[in-house]
mmCIF file of C-alpha atoms in Angstrom:
data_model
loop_
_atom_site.group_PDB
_atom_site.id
_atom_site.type_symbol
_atom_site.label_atom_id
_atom_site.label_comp_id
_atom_site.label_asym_id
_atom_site.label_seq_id
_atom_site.Cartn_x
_atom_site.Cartn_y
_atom_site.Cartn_z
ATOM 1 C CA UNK A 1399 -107.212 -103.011 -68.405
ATOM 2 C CA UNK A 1400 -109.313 -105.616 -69.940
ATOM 3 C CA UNK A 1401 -113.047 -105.337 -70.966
ATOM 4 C CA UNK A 1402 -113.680 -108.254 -68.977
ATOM 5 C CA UNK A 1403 -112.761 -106.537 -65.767
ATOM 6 C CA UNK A 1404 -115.371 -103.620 -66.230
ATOM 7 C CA UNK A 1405 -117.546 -106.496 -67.475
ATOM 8 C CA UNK A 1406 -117.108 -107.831 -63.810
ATOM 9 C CA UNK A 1407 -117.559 -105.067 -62.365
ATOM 10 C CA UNK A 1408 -120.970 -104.225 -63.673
ATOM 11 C CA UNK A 1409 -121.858 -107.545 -62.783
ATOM 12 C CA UNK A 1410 -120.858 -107.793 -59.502
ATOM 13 C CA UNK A 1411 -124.897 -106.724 -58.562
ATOM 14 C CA UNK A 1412 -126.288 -109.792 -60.253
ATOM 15 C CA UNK A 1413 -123.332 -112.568 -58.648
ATOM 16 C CA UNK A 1414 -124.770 -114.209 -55.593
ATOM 17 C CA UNK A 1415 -121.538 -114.541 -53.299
ATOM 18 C CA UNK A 1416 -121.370 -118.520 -51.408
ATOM 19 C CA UNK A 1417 -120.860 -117.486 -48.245
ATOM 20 C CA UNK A 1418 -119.433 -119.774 -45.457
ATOM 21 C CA UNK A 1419 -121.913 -118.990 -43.118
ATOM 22 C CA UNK A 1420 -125.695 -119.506 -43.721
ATOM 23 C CA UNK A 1421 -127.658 -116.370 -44.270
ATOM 24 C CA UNK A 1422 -131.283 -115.366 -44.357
ATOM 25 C CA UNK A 1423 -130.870 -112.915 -47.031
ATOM 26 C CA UNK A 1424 -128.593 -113.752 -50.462
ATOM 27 C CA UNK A 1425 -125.251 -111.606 -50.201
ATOM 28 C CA UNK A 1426 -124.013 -110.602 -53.764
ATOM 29 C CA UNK A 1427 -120.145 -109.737 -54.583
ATOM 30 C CA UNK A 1428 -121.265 -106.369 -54.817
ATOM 31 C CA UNK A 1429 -122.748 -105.991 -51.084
ATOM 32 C CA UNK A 1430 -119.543 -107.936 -49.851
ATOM 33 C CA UNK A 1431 -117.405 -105.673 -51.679
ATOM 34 C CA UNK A 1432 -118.686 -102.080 -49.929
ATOM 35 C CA UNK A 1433 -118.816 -103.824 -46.801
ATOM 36 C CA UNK A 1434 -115.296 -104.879 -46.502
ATOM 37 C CA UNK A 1435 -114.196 -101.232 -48.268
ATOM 38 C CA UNK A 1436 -116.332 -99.711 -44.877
ATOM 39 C CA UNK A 1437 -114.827 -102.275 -42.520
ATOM 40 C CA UNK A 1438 -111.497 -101.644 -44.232
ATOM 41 C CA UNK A 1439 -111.534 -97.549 -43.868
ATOM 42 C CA UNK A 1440 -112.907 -97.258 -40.508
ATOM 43 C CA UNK A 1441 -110.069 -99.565 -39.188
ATOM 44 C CA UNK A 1442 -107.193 -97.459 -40.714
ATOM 45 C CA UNK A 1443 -109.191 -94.540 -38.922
ATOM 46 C CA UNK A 1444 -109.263 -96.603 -35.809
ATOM 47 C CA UNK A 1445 -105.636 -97.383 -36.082
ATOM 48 C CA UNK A 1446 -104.656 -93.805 -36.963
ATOM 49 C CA UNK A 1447 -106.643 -92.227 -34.110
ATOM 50 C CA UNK A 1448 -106.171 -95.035 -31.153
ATOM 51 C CA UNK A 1449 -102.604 -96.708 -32.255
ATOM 52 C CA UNK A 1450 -101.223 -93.717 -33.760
ATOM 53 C CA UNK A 1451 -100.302 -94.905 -37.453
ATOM 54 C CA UNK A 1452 -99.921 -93.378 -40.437
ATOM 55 C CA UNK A 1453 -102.608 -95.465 -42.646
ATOM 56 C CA UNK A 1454 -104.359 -93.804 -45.287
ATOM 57 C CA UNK A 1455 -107.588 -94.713 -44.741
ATOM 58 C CA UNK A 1456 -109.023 -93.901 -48.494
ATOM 59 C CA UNK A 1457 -106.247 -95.526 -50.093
ATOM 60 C CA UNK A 1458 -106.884 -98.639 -47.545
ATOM 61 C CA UNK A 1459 -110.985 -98.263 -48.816
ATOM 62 C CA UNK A 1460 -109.651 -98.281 -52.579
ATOM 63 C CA UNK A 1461 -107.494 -101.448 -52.096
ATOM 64 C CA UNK A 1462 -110.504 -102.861 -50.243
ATOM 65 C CA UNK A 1463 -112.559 -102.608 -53.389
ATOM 66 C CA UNK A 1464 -110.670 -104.515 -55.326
ATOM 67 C CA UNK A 1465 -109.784 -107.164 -53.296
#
């Protein structure tokens, strides 16, 4: 892996995210990142429990991080 990566990574706190709806509050990569890593789990949970699948809802999360 590069540095820059981690570099990112670090960084994603401080990078205001242009969303493509307007906003009251300033969403940041980081904040968009956990929420689509929650969104992302609890719908392999919802798919495992109500649709009967097989998703692995941590390794879903994971993926969702580094989208």
């Amino acid at each position: 892996m590069s540095y820059s990566f981690f570099a990112l990574l670090f960084r994603q706190k401080y990078i205001k995210r242009w969303g493509l709806m307007r906003s009251v509050t300033p969403e940041t990569l980081s904040d968009h990142t956990t929420e689509v890593a929650f969104v992302a789990h609890a719908l392999a949970n919802i798919g495992n429990k109500v649709y009967n699948k097989s998703y692995d809802p941590d390794r879903t999360a994971v993926l969702a991080l580094f989208h």
